[in-house]
mmCIF file of C-alpha atoms in Angstrom:
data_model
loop_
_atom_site.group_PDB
_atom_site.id
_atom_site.type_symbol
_atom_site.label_atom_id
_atom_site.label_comp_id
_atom_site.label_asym_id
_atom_site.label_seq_id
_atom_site.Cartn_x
_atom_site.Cartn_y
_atom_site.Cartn_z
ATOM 1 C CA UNK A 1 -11.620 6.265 4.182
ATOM 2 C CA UNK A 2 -9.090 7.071 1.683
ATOM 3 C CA UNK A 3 -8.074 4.508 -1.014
ATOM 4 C CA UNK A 4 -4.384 2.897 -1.204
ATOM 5 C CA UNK A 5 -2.807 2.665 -4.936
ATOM 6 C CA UNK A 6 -0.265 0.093 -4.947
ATOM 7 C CA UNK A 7 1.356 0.307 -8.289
ATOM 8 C CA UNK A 8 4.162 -1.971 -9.889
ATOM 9 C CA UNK A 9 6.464 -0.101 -11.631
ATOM 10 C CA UNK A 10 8.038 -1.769 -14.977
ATOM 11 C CA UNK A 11 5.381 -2.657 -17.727
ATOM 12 C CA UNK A 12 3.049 -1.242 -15.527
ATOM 13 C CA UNK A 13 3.360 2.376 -14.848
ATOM 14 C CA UNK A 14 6.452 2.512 -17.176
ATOM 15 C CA UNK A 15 6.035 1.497 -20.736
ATOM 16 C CA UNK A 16 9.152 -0.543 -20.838
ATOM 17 C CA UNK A 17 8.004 -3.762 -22.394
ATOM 18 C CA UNK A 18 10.093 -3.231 -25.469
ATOM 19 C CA UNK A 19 13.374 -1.698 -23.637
ATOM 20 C CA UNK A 20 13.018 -5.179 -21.421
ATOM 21 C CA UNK A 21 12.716 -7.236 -24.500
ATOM 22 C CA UNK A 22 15.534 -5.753 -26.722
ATOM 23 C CA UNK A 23 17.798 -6.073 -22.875
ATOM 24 C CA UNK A 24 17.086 -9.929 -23.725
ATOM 25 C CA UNK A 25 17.898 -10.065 -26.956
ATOM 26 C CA UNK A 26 21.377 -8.237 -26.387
ATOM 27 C CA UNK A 27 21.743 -11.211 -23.610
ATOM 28 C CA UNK A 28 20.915 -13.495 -25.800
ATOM 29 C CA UNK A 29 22.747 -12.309 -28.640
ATOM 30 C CA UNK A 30 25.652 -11.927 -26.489
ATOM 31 C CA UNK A 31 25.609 -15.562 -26.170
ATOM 32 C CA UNK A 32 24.742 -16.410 -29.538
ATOM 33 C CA UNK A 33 21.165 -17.823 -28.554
ATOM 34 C CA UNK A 34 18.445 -16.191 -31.283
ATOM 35 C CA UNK A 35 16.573 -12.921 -30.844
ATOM 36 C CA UNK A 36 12.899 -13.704 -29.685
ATOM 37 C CA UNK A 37 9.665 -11.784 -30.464
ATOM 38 C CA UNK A 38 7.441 -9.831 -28.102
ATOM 39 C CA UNK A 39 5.040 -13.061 -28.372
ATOM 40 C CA UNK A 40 7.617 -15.399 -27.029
ATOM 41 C CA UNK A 41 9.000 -12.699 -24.700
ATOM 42 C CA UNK A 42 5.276 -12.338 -22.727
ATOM 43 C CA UNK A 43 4.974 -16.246 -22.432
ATOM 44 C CA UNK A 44 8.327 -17.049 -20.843
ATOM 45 C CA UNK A 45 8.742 -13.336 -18.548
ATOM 46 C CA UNK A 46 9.192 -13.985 -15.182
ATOM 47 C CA UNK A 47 10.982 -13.231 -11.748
ATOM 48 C CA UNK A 48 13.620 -13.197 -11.087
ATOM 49 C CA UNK A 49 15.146 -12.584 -14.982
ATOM 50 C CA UNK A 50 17.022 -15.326 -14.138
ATOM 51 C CA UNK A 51 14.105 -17.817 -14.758
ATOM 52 C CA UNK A 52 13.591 -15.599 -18.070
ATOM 53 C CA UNK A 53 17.129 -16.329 -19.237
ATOM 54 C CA UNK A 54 16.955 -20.387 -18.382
ATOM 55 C CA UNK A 55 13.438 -20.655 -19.521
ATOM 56 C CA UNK A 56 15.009 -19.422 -23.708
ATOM 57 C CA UNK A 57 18.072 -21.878 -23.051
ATOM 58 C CA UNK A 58 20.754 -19.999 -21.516
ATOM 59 C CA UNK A 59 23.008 -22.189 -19.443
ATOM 60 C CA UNK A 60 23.482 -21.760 -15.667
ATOM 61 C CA UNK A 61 27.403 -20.504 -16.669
ATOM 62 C CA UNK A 62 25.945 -17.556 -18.722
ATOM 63 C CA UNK A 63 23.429 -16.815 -16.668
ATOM 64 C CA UNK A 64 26.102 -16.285 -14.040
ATOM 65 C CA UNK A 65 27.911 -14.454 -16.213
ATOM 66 C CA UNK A 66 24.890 -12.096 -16.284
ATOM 67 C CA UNK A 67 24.360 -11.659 -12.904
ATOM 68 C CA UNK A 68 28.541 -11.050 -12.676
ATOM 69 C CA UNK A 69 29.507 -7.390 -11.225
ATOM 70 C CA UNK A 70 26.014 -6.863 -10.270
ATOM 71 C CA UNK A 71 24.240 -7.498 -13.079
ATOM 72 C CA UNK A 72 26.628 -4.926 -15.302
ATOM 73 C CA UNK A 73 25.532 -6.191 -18.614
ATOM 74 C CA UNK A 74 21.879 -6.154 -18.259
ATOM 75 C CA UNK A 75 21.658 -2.905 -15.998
ATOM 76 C CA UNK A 76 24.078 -0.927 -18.929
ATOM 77 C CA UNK A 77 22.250 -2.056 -21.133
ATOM 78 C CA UNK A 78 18.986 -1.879 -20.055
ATOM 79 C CA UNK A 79 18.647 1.866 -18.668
ATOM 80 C CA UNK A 80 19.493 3.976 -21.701
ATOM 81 C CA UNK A 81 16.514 1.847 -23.679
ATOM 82 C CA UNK A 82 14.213 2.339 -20.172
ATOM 83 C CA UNK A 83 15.277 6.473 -20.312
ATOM 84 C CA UNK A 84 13.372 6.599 -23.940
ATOM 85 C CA UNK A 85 9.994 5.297 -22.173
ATOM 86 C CA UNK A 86 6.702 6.886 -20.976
ATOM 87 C CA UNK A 87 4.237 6.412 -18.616
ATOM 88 C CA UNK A 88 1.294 3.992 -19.960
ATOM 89 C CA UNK A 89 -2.221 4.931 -21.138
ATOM 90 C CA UNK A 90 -3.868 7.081 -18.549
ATOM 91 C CA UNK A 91 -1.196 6.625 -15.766
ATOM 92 C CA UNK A 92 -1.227 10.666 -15.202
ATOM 93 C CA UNK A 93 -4.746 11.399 -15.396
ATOM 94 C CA UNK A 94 -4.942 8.833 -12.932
ATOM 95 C CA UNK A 95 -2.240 10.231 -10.528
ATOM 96 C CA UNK A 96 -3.651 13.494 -11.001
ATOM 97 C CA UNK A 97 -7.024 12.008 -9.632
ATOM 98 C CA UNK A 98 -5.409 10.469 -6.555
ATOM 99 C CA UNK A 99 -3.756 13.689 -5.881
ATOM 100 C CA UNK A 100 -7.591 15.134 -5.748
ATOM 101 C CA UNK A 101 -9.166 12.546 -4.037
ATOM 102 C CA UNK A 102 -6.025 12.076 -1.371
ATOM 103 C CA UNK A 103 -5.544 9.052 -2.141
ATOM 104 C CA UNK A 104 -1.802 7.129 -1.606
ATOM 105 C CA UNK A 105 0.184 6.506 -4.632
ATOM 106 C CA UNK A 106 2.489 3.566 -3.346
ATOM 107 C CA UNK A 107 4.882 1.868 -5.891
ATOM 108 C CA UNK A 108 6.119 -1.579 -4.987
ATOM 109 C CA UNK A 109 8.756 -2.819 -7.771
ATOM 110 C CA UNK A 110 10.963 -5.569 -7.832
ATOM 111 C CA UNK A 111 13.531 -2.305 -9.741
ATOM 112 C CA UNK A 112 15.647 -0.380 -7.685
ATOM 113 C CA UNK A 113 15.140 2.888 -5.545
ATOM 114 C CA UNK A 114 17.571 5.412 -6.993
ATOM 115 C CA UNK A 115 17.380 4.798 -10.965
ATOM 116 C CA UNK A 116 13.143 4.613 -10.216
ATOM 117 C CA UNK A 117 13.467 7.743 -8.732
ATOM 118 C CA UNK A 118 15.222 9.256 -11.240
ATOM 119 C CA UNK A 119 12.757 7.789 -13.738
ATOM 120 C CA UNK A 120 9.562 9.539 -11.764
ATOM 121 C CA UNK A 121 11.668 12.861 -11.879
ATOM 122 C CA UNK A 122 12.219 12.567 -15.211
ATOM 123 C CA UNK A 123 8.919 12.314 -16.357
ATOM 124 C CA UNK A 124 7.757 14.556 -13.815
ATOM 125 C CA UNK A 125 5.290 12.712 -11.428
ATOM 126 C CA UNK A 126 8.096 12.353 -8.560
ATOM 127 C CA UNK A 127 5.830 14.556 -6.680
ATOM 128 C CA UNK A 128 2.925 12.775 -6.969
ATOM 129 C CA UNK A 129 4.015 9.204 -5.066
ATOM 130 C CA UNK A 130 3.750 8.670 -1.516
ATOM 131 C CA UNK A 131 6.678 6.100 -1.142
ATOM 132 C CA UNK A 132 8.720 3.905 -3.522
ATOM 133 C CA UNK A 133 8.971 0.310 -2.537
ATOM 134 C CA UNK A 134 11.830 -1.200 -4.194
ATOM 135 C CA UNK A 135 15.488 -3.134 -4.357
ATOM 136 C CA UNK A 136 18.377 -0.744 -2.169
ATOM 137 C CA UNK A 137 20.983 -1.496 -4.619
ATOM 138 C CA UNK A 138 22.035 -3.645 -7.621
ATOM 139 C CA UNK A 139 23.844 -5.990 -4.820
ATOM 140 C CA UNK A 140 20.739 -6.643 -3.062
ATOM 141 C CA UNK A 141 18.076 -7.281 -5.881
ATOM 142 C CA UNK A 142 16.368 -10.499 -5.877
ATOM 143 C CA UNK A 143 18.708 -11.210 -2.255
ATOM 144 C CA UNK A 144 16.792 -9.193 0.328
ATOM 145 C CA UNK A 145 13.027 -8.588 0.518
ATOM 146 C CA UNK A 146 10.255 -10.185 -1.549
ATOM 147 C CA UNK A 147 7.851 -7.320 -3.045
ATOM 148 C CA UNK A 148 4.708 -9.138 -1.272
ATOM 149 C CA UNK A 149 6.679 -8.795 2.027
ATOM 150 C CA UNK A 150 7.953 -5.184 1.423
ATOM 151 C CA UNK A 151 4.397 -4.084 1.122
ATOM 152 C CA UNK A 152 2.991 -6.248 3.768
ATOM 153 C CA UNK A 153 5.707 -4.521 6.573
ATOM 154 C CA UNK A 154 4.390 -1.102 5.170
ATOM 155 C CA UNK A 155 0.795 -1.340 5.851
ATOM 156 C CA UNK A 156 1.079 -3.025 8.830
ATOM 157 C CA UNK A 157 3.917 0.081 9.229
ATOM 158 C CA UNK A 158 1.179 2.740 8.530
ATOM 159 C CA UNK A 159 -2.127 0.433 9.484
ATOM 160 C CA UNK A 160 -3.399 0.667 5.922
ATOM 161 C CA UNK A 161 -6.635 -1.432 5.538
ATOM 162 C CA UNK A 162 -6.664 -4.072 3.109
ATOM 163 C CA UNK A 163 -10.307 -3.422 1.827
ATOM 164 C CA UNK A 164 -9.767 -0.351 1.084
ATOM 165 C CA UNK A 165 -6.143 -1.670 -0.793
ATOM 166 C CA UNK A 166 -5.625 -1.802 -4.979
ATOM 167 C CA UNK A 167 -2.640 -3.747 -5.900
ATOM 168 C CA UNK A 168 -2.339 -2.968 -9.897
ATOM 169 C CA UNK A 169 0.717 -5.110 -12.148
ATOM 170 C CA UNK A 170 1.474 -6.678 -15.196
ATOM 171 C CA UNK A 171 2.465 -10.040 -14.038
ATOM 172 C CA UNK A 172 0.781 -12.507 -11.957
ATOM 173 C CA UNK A 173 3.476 -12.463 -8.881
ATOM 174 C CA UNK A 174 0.592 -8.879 -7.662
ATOM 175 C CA UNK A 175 -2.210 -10.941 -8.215
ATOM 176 C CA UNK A 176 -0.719 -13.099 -5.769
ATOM 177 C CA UNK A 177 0.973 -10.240 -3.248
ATOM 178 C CA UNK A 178 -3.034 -9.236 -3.305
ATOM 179 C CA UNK A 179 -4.283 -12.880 -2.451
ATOM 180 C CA UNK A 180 -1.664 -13.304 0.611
ATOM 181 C CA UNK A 181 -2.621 -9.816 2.125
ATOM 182 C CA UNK A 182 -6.461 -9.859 1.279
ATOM 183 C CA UNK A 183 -6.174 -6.714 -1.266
ATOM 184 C CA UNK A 184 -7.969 -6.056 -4.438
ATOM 185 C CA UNK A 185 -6.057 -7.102 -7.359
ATOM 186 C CA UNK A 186 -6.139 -5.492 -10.753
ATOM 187 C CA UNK A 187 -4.152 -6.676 -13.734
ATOM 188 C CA UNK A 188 -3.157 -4.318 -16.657
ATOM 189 C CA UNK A 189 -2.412 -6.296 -20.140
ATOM 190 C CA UNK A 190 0.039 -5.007 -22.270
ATOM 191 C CA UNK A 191 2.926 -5.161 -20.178
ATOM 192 C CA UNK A 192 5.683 -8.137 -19.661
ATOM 193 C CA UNK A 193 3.869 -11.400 -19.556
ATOM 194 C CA UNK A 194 0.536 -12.435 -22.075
ATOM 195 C CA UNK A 195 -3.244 -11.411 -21.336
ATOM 196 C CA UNK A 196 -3.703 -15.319 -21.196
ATOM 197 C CA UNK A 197 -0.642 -15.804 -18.283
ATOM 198 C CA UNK A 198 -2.384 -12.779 -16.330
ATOM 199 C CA UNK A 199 -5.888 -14.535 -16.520
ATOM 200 C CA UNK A 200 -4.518 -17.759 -15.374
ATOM 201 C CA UNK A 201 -3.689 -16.358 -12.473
ATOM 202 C CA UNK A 202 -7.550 -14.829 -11.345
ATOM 203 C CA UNK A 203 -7.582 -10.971 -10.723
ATOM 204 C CA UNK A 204 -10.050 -9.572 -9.378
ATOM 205 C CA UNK A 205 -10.171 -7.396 -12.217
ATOM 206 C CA UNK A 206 -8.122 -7.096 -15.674
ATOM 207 C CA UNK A 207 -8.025 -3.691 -17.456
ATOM 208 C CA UNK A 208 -6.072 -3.031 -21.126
ATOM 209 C CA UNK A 209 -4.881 0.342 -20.138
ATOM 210 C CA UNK A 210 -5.254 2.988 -16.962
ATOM 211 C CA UNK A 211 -8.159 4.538 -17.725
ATOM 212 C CA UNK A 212 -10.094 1.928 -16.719
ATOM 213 C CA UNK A 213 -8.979 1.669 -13.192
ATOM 214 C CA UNK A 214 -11.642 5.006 -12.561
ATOM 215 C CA UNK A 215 -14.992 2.243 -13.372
ATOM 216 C CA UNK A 216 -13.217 0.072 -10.844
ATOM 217 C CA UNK A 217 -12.528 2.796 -8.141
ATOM 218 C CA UNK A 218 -15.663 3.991 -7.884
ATOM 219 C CA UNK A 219 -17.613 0.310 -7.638
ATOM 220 C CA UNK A 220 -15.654 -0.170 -4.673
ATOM 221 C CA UNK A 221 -16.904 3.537 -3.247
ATOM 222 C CA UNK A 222 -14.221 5.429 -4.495
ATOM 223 C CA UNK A 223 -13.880 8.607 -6.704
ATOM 224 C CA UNK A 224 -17.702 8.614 -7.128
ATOM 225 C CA UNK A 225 -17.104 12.520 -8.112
ATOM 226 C CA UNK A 226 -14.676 12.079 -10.745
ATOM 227 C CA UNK A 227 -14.841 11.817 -14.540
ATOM 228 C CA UNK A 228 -13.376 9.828 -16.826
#
């Protein structure tokens, strides 16, 4: 049996901690609400950014104003800052091991299709991911599908067995898409909420960075013939 990889995409896979938080601070700025630090930025991330954007004092007005023309002044600003980032730690060498092994390489993101596409060809792993799992458009993110539900449909879709499962993310909304559909959870720290928020939340496992997702594989019978 051949493992499933189910990878978020932002803060996980993509280093984009910093292009999220400096989005934000334009926002607030725009506003005239005060920058916040990375410290401040992990505690209060969340789900939709809307909750992000109430939770540092923004009023439901500007908030509006933010999600106005389909979110204009977050998406403008926030891709040129996301084109500058890399993958994380270890995030080829593991897709490089999945390739060997067969395994799928499955990323379920709460970002849309086309500019995570574009991301993945730009950095040059396009090739290496079995399906992208994400928003159709700016009109539809946050309207249509939950993540949890988008990846439920697809394994039931292609009869993937939850034992055999990894659901890896930066927030605690996988460790609780892996709790509803009886995966394995994993949480990576570094990302866009604090190592204390992600811990809160119980994973199954919590690594700093993606090397250490090959210890994990191959406890769960996985990989047994790679090296780290």
């Amino acid at each position: 049996m051949k493992p499933a990889l189910v990878f978020d995409w932002n803060g996980t896979l993509l280093d984009d901690t910093y292009a999220l938080l400096e989005t934000t601070n334009v926002i607030l700025g725009h506003f005239g609400h005060p920058r916040i630090d990375i410290d401040t930025f992990r505690e209060h991330c969340d789900v939709p950014l809307s909750r992000l954007f109430r939770s540092l004092g923004m009023s439901q007005e500007e908030i509006a104003a933010v999600e106005r023309d389909e979110g204009a002044l977050f998406h403008d600003t926030y891709e040129p800052l996301a084109e500058k980032a890399d993958l994380r730690e270890g995030a080829r060498r593991v897709f490089e091991l999945a390739r060997r092994e067969s395994a799928l390489l499955i990323i379920v993101s709460n970002h849309i299709v086309v500019p995570l596409q574009s991301q993945l060809r730009r950095l040059g792993v396009d090739n290496y991911i079995t399906d992208v799992l994400a928003f159709e458009s700016r009109a539809t993110q946050y309207k249509s599908m939950s993540k949890g539900e988008r990846l439920r449909l697809y394994m039931h879709r292609y009869n993937l067995n939850p034992s055999s499962t990894f659901i890896i993310g930066d927030m605690p909304i996988e460790t609780d898409i892996a709790r509803n559909l009886g995966l394995t959870s994993i949480s990576i720290t570094g990302g866009f909420v604090s190592a204390a928020r992600l811990e809160a939340a119980r994973p199954d496992y919590t690594i700093n960075n993606h090397h250490e997702l090959l210890p994990i594989l191959q406890r769960h019978g996985f990989f047994r013939n790679a090296k780290s």
